[in-house]
């Protein structure tokens, strides 16, 4: 790899032990992927924040970098942690776990990492522009940033994202290169989609077909007439989960789509394909479900406003977690949405989510509108899952069926 004089100085330890370690990680990564040089990054997002995933070894690694003088050189935020940093007691988090999680957060803070813990950093001030090179690690956020924002990020691991933060660089390979961003397969969507769970079903249907294709080509999607930000964060999360995709182009929706002609090889996705994908994510009975969660990926303020509208004057009959970023929760506080939601008995779980929190064994079945949450709730926590449209998830939490509410 060709390194600049500054990068060589970092590697030689002239800027401290932590920067040296970080540059060693990036050079090793770049060598594996045949990168010719590094590119400067403007933004970093670090996953692997929950102590549930990090464990003692991860905490030790972070502490060593912090003690070694590591400081983020560019805007850097965190993925969700294992608990709401302010409200963990109400969510039933073990105090021993909470103590370790706070040590993790403090280690990041001492390295100048902004401790906003969210998988939708683009809703909380970490918003790269078109064409910017970034190093993000949450898969749904990487897919959203590459596709919807036109920024350029590989799917980083936690250590390589932190290394990018401490050096301001990442190896130039994969999504950073023009040729790797060209679409290789067209998907023609012949279905009218409205709800987030529809888009999650579409992501699963396309993603599973992509897995069967040689070389995992970048998908070019056409046929959708409109999609909201909330729809697209759900779609990006699902496509990344089921297809391992870091980038898609969508005609009329994503900024790079106009640079390309649709590839000749095309696969149709029918309404029945989307319905089938959604049905495959329900294996539990909503009446028996003991856990309800919205916010995978983290909720926008618009979604929280809708939850407040539906919960006004009602009481929940199931454990109901509202997962979002702390700054979004603070807007909800100011608007009075939080008070309405908490009066219903629903709980905010800011900074965390129903997948990274240590809740295995506490519940048996999850109701959600997120195809990604279904995947991890089943795989990581062995919960049954029930996928429903957004409003119906809220109605399930208060014990009302869709028909009763209408
Ligand atoms: Fe975010 Fe957790 Fe879902 S990190 S994308 S809410 S699994």
Tab-separated table of C-alpha atoms and ligand atoms in Angstrom:
chain	number	residue	atom	x	y	z
A	1	UNK	CA	0.000	0.000	0.000
A	2	UNK	CA	1.151	3.492	-0.806
A	3	UNK	CA	1.134	5.628	2.346
A	4	UNK	CA	1.566	9.385	2.640
A	5	UNK	CA	4.306	10.782	4.861
A	6	UNK	CA	1.727	11.551	7.566
A	7	UNK	CA	0.360	7.998	7.401
A	8	UNK	CA	3.873	6.567	7.593
A	9	UNK	CA	4.536	8.714	10.669
A	10	UNK	CA	1.339	7.374	12.267
A	11	UNK	CA	2.447	3.829	11.517
A	12	UNK	CA	5.862	4.500	13.016
A	13	UNK	CA	4.274	5.592	16.294
A	14	UNK	CA	5.189	9.253	15.973
A	15	UNK	CA	1.629	10.267	16.883
A	16	UNK	CA	1.203	7.965	19.853
A	17	UNK	CA	0.607	4.318	20.536
A	18	UNK	CA	-3.175	4.390	19.897
A	19	UNK	CA	-2.803	6.075	16.504
A	20	UNK	CA	-0.077	3.579	15.625
A	21	UNK	CA	-2.307	0.639	16.559
A	22	UNK	CA	-5.152	2.145	14.540
A	23	UNK	CA	-2.939	2.591	11.471
A	24	UNK	CA	-1.684	-0.991	11.825
A	25	UNK	CA	-5.312	-2.191	11.692
A	26	UNK	CA	-6.039	-0.117	8.576
A	27	UNK	CA	-2.872	-1.192	6.762
A	28	UNK	CA	-3.658	-4.849	7.496
A	29	UNK	CA	-7.205	-4.362	6.185
A	30	UNK	CA	-6.022	-2.497	3.107
A	31	UNK	CA	-3.473	-5.212	2.366
A	32	UNK	CA	-6.129	-7.937	2.566
A	33	UNK	CA	-8.367	-6.036	0.122
A	34	UNK	CA	-5.576	-4.841	-2.212
A	35	UNK	CA	-6.190	-1.156	-1.508
A	36	UNK	CA	-3.599	1.022	-3.233
A	37	UNK	CA	-3.827	3.898	-0.748
A	38	UNK	CA	-5.871	5.455	2.054
A	39	UNK	CA	-8.675	8.004	1.645
A	40	UNK	CA	-9.515	10.704	4.188
A	41	UNK	CA	-12.887	10.195	5.892
A	42	UNK	CA	-15.236	12.922	7.114
A	43	UNK	CA	-17.491	10.827	9.331
A	44	UNK	CA	-17.321	7.623	11.367
A	45	UNK	CA	-19.991	5.482	13.026
A	46	UNK	CA	-18.858	2.699	15.352
A	47	UNK	CA	-20.827	-0.509	16.001
A	48	UNK	CA	-20.056	-3.079	18.670
A	49	UNK	CA	-20.962	-0.754	21.537
A	50	UNK	CA	-23.173	-3.049	23.606
A	51	UNK	CA	-21.264	-4.715	26.428
A	52	UNK	CA	-23.408	-7.746	25.565
A	53	UNK	CA	-21.382	-8.029	22.322
A	54	UNK	CA	-18.062	-6.538	23.447
A	55	UNK	CA	-17.513	-8.441	26.677
A	56	UNK	CA	-14.374	-7.948	28.780
A	57	UNK	CA	-12.019	-8.406	25.826
A	58	UNK	CA	-13.704	-5.581	23.912
A	59	UNK	CA	-13.708	-3.273	26.920
A	60	UNK	CA	-10.001	-4.002	27.455
A	61	UNK	CA	-9.229	-3.177	23.780
A	62	UNK	CA	-11.057	0.158	24.075
A	63	UNK	CA	-9.380	1.021	27.349
A	64	UNK	CA	-5.949	0.352	25.872
A	65	UNK	CA	-6.606	2.686	22.952
A	66	UNK	CA	-7.943	5.347	25.283
A	67	UNK	CA	-4.968	5.072	27.652
A	68	UNK	CA	-2.703	5.134	24.590
A	69	UNK	CA	-3.964	8.647	23.816
A	70	UNK	CA	-6.487	7.808	21.100
A	71	UNK	CA	-8.615	10.775	19.964
A	72	UNK	CA	-11.168	10.852	17.170
A	73	UNK	CA	-10.045	13.221	14.396
A	74	UNK	CA	-13.408	13.406	12.607
A	75	UNK	CA	-17.073	13.453	13.620
A	76	UNK	CA	-17.697	10.039	15.180
A	77	UNK	CA	-20.861	8.633	16.748
A	78	UNK	CA	-21.799	5.265	18.216
A	79	UNK	CA	-24.249	2.513	17.386
A	80	UNK	CA	-26.854	1.579	20.034
A	81	UNK	CA	-25.522	0.441	23.395
A	82	UNK	CA	-26.909	-2.398	25.499
A	83	UNK	CA	-29.152	-0.107	27.521
A	84	UNK	CA	-30.780	3.283	27.814
A	85	UNK	CA	-27.954	5.207	29.423
A	86	UNK	CA	-30.375	7.288	31.549
A	87	UNK	CA	-33.323	4.956	31.992
A	88	UNK	CA	-31.762	1.495	32.337
A	89	UNK	CA	-33.307	0.669	35.714
A	90	UNK	CA	-36.873	1.009	34.358
A	91	UNK	CA	-35.990	-1.389	31.555
A	92	UNK	CA	-34.885	-4.048	34.027
A	93	UNK	CA	-31.177	-3.969	33.138
A	94	UNK	CA	-28.863	-5.681	35.632
A	95	UNK	CA	-26.749	-3.131	37.602
A	96	UNK	CA	-23.574	-5.150	36.961
A	97	UNK	CA	-24.171	-4.962	33.208
A	98	UNK	CA	-25.005	-1.253	33.477
A	99	UNK	CA	-21.699	-0.541	35.220
A	100	UNK	CA	-19.729	-2.247	32.445
A	101	UNK	CA	-21.772	-0.541	29.727
A	102	UNK	CA	-21.067	2.857	31.275
A	103	UNK	CA	-17.335	2.061	31.294
A	104	UNK	CA	-17.558	1.378	27.548
A	105	UNK	CA	-19.385	4.672	26.916
A	106	UNK	CA	-16.888	6.622	29.032
A	107	UNK	CA	-13.911	5.078	27.213
A	108	UNK	CA	-15.384	6.263	23.905
A	109	UNK	CA	-16.148	9.725	25.336
A	110	UNK	CA	-12.539	10.143	26.487
A	111	UNK	CA	-11.495	9.457	22.892
A	112	UNK	CA	-13.653	12.393	21.709
A	113	UNK	CA	-16.295	10.072	20.275
A	114	UNK	CA	-19.765	11.645	20.479
A	115	UNK	CA	-21.739	9.213	22.620
A	116	UNK	CA	-24.964	9.486	20.660
A	117	UNK	CA	-25.830	5.811	20.432
A	118	UNK	CA	-27.931	5.284	17.342
A	119	UNK	CA	-28.190	3.268	14.150
A	120	UNK	CA	-29.764	6.275	12.391
A	121	UNK	CA	-26.926	8.794	12.834
A	122	UNK	CA	-28.223	10.574	9.738
A	123	UNK	CA	-31.197	11.695	11.888
A	124	UNK	CA	-28.964	13.032	14.658
A	125	UNK	CA	-26.389	15.275	13.047
A	126	UNK	CA	-23.960	12.743	11.606
A	127	UNK	CA	-25.056	13.311	8.004
A	128	UNK	CA	-22.417	12.903	5.282
A	129	UNK	CA	-22.880	14.581	1.929
A	130	UNK	CA	-22.941	13.041	-1.533
A	131	UNK	CA	-19.565	11.597	-2.510
A	132	UNK	CA	-17.976	11.893	0.939
A	133	UNK	CA	-15.812	9.009	2.091
A	134	UNK	CA	-16.905	7.743	5.490
A	135	UNK	CA	-16.312	4.687	7.707
A	136	UNK	CA	-19.545	3.426	9.226
A	137	UNK	CA	-20.170	0.013	10.672
A	138	UNK	CA	-23.879	-0.464	11.373
A	139	UNK	CA	-25.065	-2.420	8.342
A	140	UNK	CA	-28.434	-0.686	7.928
A	141	UNK	CA	-26.835	2.746	8.261
A	142	UNK	CA	-24.078	1.854	5.780
A	143	UNK	CA	-26.698	0.737	3.249
A	144	UNK	CA	-28.717	3.923	3.851
A	145	UNK	CA	-25.690	6.239	3.630
A	146	UNK	CA	-24.308	4.670	0.447
A	147	UNK	CA	-27.670	4.465	-1.260
A	148	UNK	CA	-29.841	7.336	-0.038
A	149	UNK	CA	-27.108	9.894	0.696
A	150	UNK	CA	-24.572	8.879	-1.943
A	151	UNK	CA	-21.776	8.801	0.654
A	152	UNK	CA	-19.134	6.060	0.372
A	153	UNK	CA	-18.596	3.483	3.098
A	154	UNK	CA	-17.666	-0.137	3.380
A	155	UNK	CA	-19.326	-2.182	6.097
A	156	UNK	CA	-16.705	-1.631	8.737
A	157	UNK	CA	-16.220	-3.753	11.799
A	158	UNK	CA	-16.125	-1.970	15.155
A	159	UNK	CA	-12.286	-1.981	15.387
A	160	UNK	CA	-11.724	-0.757	11.817
A	161	UNK	CA	-14.287	2.043	12.256
A	162	UNK	CA	-12.598	3.137	15.470
A	163	UNK	CA	-9.240	2.981	13.689
A	164	UNK	CA	-10.656	5.259	10.982
A	165	UNK	CA	-11.827	7.685	13.672
A	166	UNK	CA	-8.394	7.791	15.340
A	167	UNK	CA	-6.523	8.368	12.055
A	168	UNK	CA	-9.141	10.121	9.873
A	169	UNK	CA	-8.490	7.569	7.133
A	170	UNK	CA	-9.708	4.318	5.652
A	171	UNK	CA	-8.269	2.024	2.930
A	172	UNK	CA	-9.534	2.826	-0.574
A	173	UNK	CA	-11.327	-0.327	-1.694
A	174	UNK	CA	-14.876	-1.586	-2.182
A	175	UNK	CA	-17.577	1.080	-1.905
A	176	UNK	CA	-14.985	3.868	-2.071
A	177	UNK	CA	-14.244	3.043	-5.728
A	178	UNK	CA	-16.450	4.109	-8.661
A	179	UNK	CA	-16.277	0.716	-10.379
A	180	UNK	CA	-17.530	-1.134	-7.295
A	181	UNK	CA	-20.661	1.018	-7.180
A	182	UNK	CA	-21.947	0.059	-10.634
A	183	UNK	CA	-25.208	-1.939	-10.592
A	184	UNK	CA	-25.031	-5.509	-11.875
A	185	UNK	CA	-28.626	-6.716	-11.701
A	186	UNK	CA	-32.057	-5.107	-12.099
A	187	UNK	CA	-35.008	-5.842	-9.834
A	188	UNK	CA	-38.397	-4.801	-11.185
A	189	UNK	CA	-40.880	-4.317	-8.353
A	190	UNK	CA	-44.455	-5.012	-9.398
A	191	UNK	CA	-46.130	-4.269	-6.083
A	192	UNK	CA	-47.644	-1.243	-4.351
A	193	UNK	CA	-45.897	-0.764	-1.031
A	194	UNK	CA	-47.026	1.551	1.742
A	195	UNK	CA	-45.941	0.433	5.188
A	196	UNK	CA	-42.484	-0.075	6.691
A	197	UNK	CA	-43.128	-3.795	6.956
A	198	UNK	CA	-43.909	-3.866	3.204
A	199	UNK	CA	-40.483	-2.359	2.552
A	200	UNK	CA	-38.923	-4.798	5.010
A	201	UNK	CA	-40.597	-7.624	3.093
A	202	UNK	CA	-39.255	-6.218	-0.180
A	203	UNK	CA	-35.737	-6.034	1.284
A	204	UNK	CA	-35.989	-9.662	2.338
A	205	UNK	CA	-37.376	-10.778	-1.044
A	206	UNK	CA	-34.626	-8.980	-2.986
A	207	UNK	CA	-31.906	-9.808	-0.460
A	208	UNK	CA	-32.562	-13.531	-0.545
A	209	UNK	CA	-32.462	-13.529	-4.330
A	210	UNK	CA	-29.183	-11.592	-4.246
A	211	UNK	CA	-27.631	-14.234	-2.006
A	212	UNK	CA	-28.143	-16.760	-4.790
A	213	UNK	CA	-26.396	-14.587	-7.411
A	214	UNK	CA	-22.721	-14.990	-8.135
A	215	UNK	CA	-20.562	-12.094	-6.966
A	216	UNK	CA	-23.399	-10.342	-5.098
A	217	UNK	CA	-23.970	-7.610	-7.727
A	218	UNK	CA	-25.183	-4.155	-6.668
A	219	UNK	CA	-28.965	-4.088	-7.243
A	220	UNK	CA	-30.693	-1.497	-9.407
A	221	UNK	CA	-34.345	-1.341	-8.358
A	222	UNK	CA	-37.136	0.134	-10.403
A	223	UNK	CA	-40.909	0.145	-10.251
A	224	UNK	CA	-41.436	1.917	-6.916
A	225	UNK	CA	-43.303	5.183	-7.228
A	226	UNK	CA	-42.562	6.792	-3.881
A	227	UNK	CA	-41.049	5.977	-0.536
A	228	UNK	CA	-40.685	7.915	2.696
A	229	UNK	CA	-37.507	8.254	4.726
A	230	UNK	CA	-39.007	5.801	7.224
A	231	UNK	CA	-39.805	3.296	4.461
A	232	UNK	CA	-36.272	3.529	3.136
A	233	UNK	CA	-34.556	3.049	6.483
A	234	UNK	CA	-36.659	-0.084	6.919
A	235	UNK	CA	-35.794	-1.259	3.405
A	236	UNK	CA	-32.057	-0.560	3.800
A	237	UNK	CA	-31.989	-2.466	7.093
A	238	UNK	CA	-33.749	-5.461	5.590
A	239	UNK	CA	-31.697	-5.535	2.379
A	240	UNK	CA	-28.487	-5.385	4.419
A	241	UNK	CA	-29.711	-8.150	6.732
A	242	UNK	CA	-31.041	-10.606	4.173
A	243	UNK	CA	-28.837	-9.735	1.207
A	244	UNK	CA	-25.639	-8.450	2.825
A	245	UNK	CA	-25.982	-5.368	0.609
A	246	UNK	CA	-24.045	-2.169	1.323
A	247	UNK	CA	-25.528	-0.279	-1.639
A	248	UNK	CA	-28.561	-0.240	-3.897
A	249	UNK	CA	-29.703	2.140	-6.583
A	250	UNK	CA	-33.397	2.940	-6.873
A	251	UNK	CA	-34.755	4.776	-9.867
A	252	UNK	CA	-36.296	8.102	-8.872
A	253	UNK	CA	-35.250	7.713	-5.230
A	254	UNK	CA	-31.470	7.402	-4.791
A	255	UNK	CA	-29.042	10.079	-6.036
A	256	UNK	CA	-26.697	7.857	-8.068
A	257	UNK	CA	-29.395	5.881	-9.891
A	258	UNK	CA	-29.510	8.415	-12.736
A	259	UNK	CA	-25.830	7.802	-13.541
A	260	UNK	CA	-26.568	4.240	-14.685
A	261	UNK	CA	-28.763	2.400	-17.144
A	262	UNK	CA	-30.615	-0.543	-15.621
A	263	UNK	CA	-28.570	-3.739	-16.152
A	264	UNK	CA	-30.079	-6.062	-18.761
A	265	UNK	CA	-30.435	-9.041	-16.453
A	266	UNK	CA	-33.677	-8.463	-14.552
A	267	UNK	CA	-35.659	-10.236	-11.844
A	268	UNK	CA	-39.310	-9.410	-11.119
A	269	UNK	CA	-40.580	-9.065	-7.580
A	270	UNK	CA	-44.362	-9.442	-7.403
A	271	UNK	CA	-46.807	-8.407	-4.702
A	272	UNK	CA	-47.081	-12.096	-3.814
A	273	UNK	CA	-43.297	-12.295	-3.324
A	274	UNK	CA	-43.446	-9.435	-0.817
A	275	UNK	CA	-46.409	-10.956	1.024
A	276	UNK	CA	-44.616	-14.317	1.189
A	277	UNK	CA	-41.466	-12.683	2.578
A	278	UNK	CA	-43.509	-10.960	5.276
A	279	UNK	CA	-45.480	-14.065	6.214
A	280	UNK	CA	-42.232	-15.970	6.719
A	281	UNK	CA	-41.390	-13.549	9.527
A	282	UNK	CA	-44.422	-14.418	11.619
A	283	UNK	CA	-44.324	-17.618	13.630
A	284	UNK	CA	-46.026	-16.445	16.826
A	285	UNK	CA	-49.517	-15.496	17.995
A	286	UNK	CA	-49.909	-11.736	18.597
A	287	UNK	CA	-52.356	-12.372	21.428
A	288	UNK	CA	-49.768	-14.487	23.248
A	289	UNK	CA	-46.834	-12.154	22.517
A	290	UNK	CA	-45.272	-10.608	25.609
A	291	UNK	CA	-43.003	-7.989	24.011
A	292	UNK	CA	-43.689	-5.171	21.558
A	293	UNK	CA	-41.040	-2.915	20.076
A	294	UNK	CA	-40.865	-0.205	17.435
A	295	UNK	CA	-37.658	1.463	16.324
A	296	UNK	CA	-35.513	-0.872	14.254
A	297	UNK	CA	-33.824	1.122	12.817
A	298	UNK	CA	-34.238	3.858	15.411
A	299	UNK	CA	-37.453	5.861	15.164
A	300	UNK	CA	-37.751	9.263	13.522
A	301	UNK	CA	-39.597	12.060	15.336
A	302	UNK	CA	-42.444	11.641	12.838
A	303	UNK	CA	-42.870	8.026	13.901
A	304	UNK	CA	-42.801	8.945	17.593
A	305	UNK	CA	-45.484	11.581	16.984
A	306	UNK	CA	-47.662	8.872	15.433
A	307	UNK	CA	-47.129	6.536	18.392
A	308	UNK	CA	-48.164	9.333	20.779
A	309	UNK	CA	-51.284	9.962	18.703
A	310	UNK	CA	-52.265	6.283	18.876
A	311	UNK	CA	-51.490	5.923	22.594
A	312	UNK	CA	-53.201	9.111	23.791
A	313	UNK	CA	-55.465	8.185	26.720
A	314	UNK	CA	-54.742	4.447	26.365
A	315	UNK	CA	-52.903	1.909	28.515
A	316	UNK	CA	-50.561	-0.721	27.172
A	317	UNK	CA	-51.160	-4.340	28.161
A	318	UNK	CA	-47.770	-5.640	27.021
A	319	UNK	CA	-44.169	-4.563	27.587
A	320	UNK	CA	-43.683	-1.945	24.843
A	321	UNK	CA	-40.264	-0.448	24.025
A	322	UNK	CA	-39.892	2.683	21.907
A	323	UNK	CA	-36.292	2.677	20.645
A	324	UNK	CA	-34.712	5.819	19.314
A	325	UNK	CA	-31.711	8.121	19.515
A	326	UNK	CA	-31.320	10.362	22.572
A	327	UNK	CA	-31.571	13.604	20.520
A	328	UNK	CA	-34.846	12.388	18.968
A	329	UNK	CA	-36.159	11.511	22.421
A	330	UNK	CA	-35.310	15.038	23.561
A	331	UNK	CA	-37.386	16.498	20.735
A	332	UNK	CA	-40.215	14.171	21.766
A	333	UNK	CA	-39.895	15.472	25.348
A	334	UNK	CA	-40.184	19.053	24.149
A	335	UNK	CA	-43.228	18.276	22.018
A	336	UNK	CA	-45.019	16.448	24.833
A	337	UNK	CA	-44.988	13.132	22.939
A	338	UNK	CA	-42.868	11.422	25.593
A	339	UNK	CA	-45.290	12.323	28.361
A	340	UNK	CA	-48.246	10.882	26.418
A	341	UNK	CA	-46.319	7.716	25.581
A	342	UNK	CA	-45.033	7.172	29.119
A	343	UNK	CA	-48.498	7.825	30.613
A	344	UNK	CA	-49.704	4.816	28.606
A	345	UNK	CA	-47.133	2.579	30.293
A	346	UNK	CA	-44.963	2.241	27.164
A	347	UNK	CA	-41.241	2.718	27.809
A	348	UNK	CA	-38.630	4.685	25.950
A	349	UNK	CA	-35.479	2.710	25.336
A	350	UNK	CA	-33.246	5.454	23.953
A	351	UNK	CA	-29.597	4.668	23.100
A	352	UNK	CA	-30.411	0.960	22.684
A	353	UNK	CA	-32.688	-1.480	20.861
A	354	UNK	CA	-34.504	-4.776	21.235
A	355	UNK	CA	-31.602	-6.636	19.590
A	356	UNK	CA	-28.492	-5.318	21.355
A	357	UNK	CA	-30.022	-5.105	24.861
A	358	UNK	CA	-29.360	-8.183	27.053
A	359	UNK	CA	-32.942	-9.493	27.078
A	360	UNK	CA	-32.530	-13.120	26.012
A	361	UNK	CA	-34.814	-15.265	28.165
A	362	UNK	CA	-36.951	-12.341	29.380
A	363	UNK	CA	-39.578	-12.588	26.645
A	364	UNK	CA	-40.913	-15.268	24.358
A	365	UNK	CA	-42.479	-13.462	21.391
A	366	UNK	CA	-41.857	-10.046	19.783
A	367	UNK	CA	-44.328	-7.930	17.792
A	368	UNK	CA	-42.605	-5.401	15.517
A	369	UNK	CA	-42.810	-3.738	12.104
A	370	UNK	CA	-39.143	-4.486	11.353
A	371	UNK	CA	-37.993	-7.363	9.170
A	372	UNK	CA	-34.474	-6.888	10.540
A	373	UNK	CA	-35.646	-7.071	14.156
A	374	UNK	CA	-37.468	-10.326	13.354
A	375	UNK	CA	-34.250	-11.840	12.007
A	376	UNK	CA	-32.177	-11.033	15.089
A	377	UNK	CA	-34.945	-11.582	17.644
A	378	UNK	CA	-35.231	-15.139	16.354
A	379	UNK	CA	-31.504	-15.752	15.791
A	380	UNK	CA	-29.978	-14.004	18.799
A	381	UNK	CA	-32.726	-14.140	21.412
A	382	UNK	CA	-34.739	-17.158	20.255
A	383	UNK	CA	-37.991	-15.154	20.375
A	384	UNK	CA	-40.956	-15.988	18.205
A	385	UNK	CA	-41.776	-13.031	15.954
A	386	UNK	CA	-44.880	-11.333	14.612
A	387	UNK	CA	-44.425	-8.777	11.809
A	388	UNK	CA	-47.179	-6.176	11.495
A	389	UNK	CA	-47.718	-2.711	10.011
A	390	UNK	CA	-46.604	0.161	12.269
A	391	UNK	CA	-50.038	1.230	13.577
A	392	UNK	CA	-51.065	-2.358	14.215
A	393	UNK	CA	-47.984	-2.915	16.326
A	394	UNK	CA	-49.115	-0.062	18.586
A	395	UNK	CA	-52.665	-1.409	18.681
A	396	UNK	CA	-51.351	-4.816	19.674
A	397	UNK	CA	-49.546	-3.193	22.607
A	398	UNK	CA	-52.829	-1.747	23.888
A	399	UNK	CA	-54.788	-4.920	23.224
A	400	UNK	CA	-56.890	-3.596	20.362
A	401	UNK	CA	-57.166	-5.296	17.023
A	402	UNK	CA	-56.988	-3.250	13.834
A	403	UNK	CA	-60.693	-3.846	13.183
A	404	UNK	CA	-61.731	-2.673	16.678
A	405	UNK	CA	-59.752	0.528	16.291
A	406	UNK	CA	-61.275	1.294	12.887
B	1	LIG	FE1	-30.689	-0.468	14.859
B	1	LIG	FE2	-30.813	-2.371	16.640
B	1	LIG	FE3	-32.218	-2.520	14.441
B	1	LIG	S1	-28.991	-1.323	15.987
B	1	LIG	S2	-31.055	-1.432	12.900
B	1	LIG	S3	-32.469	-0.987	16.065
B	1	LIG	S4	-31.077	-4.168	15.370
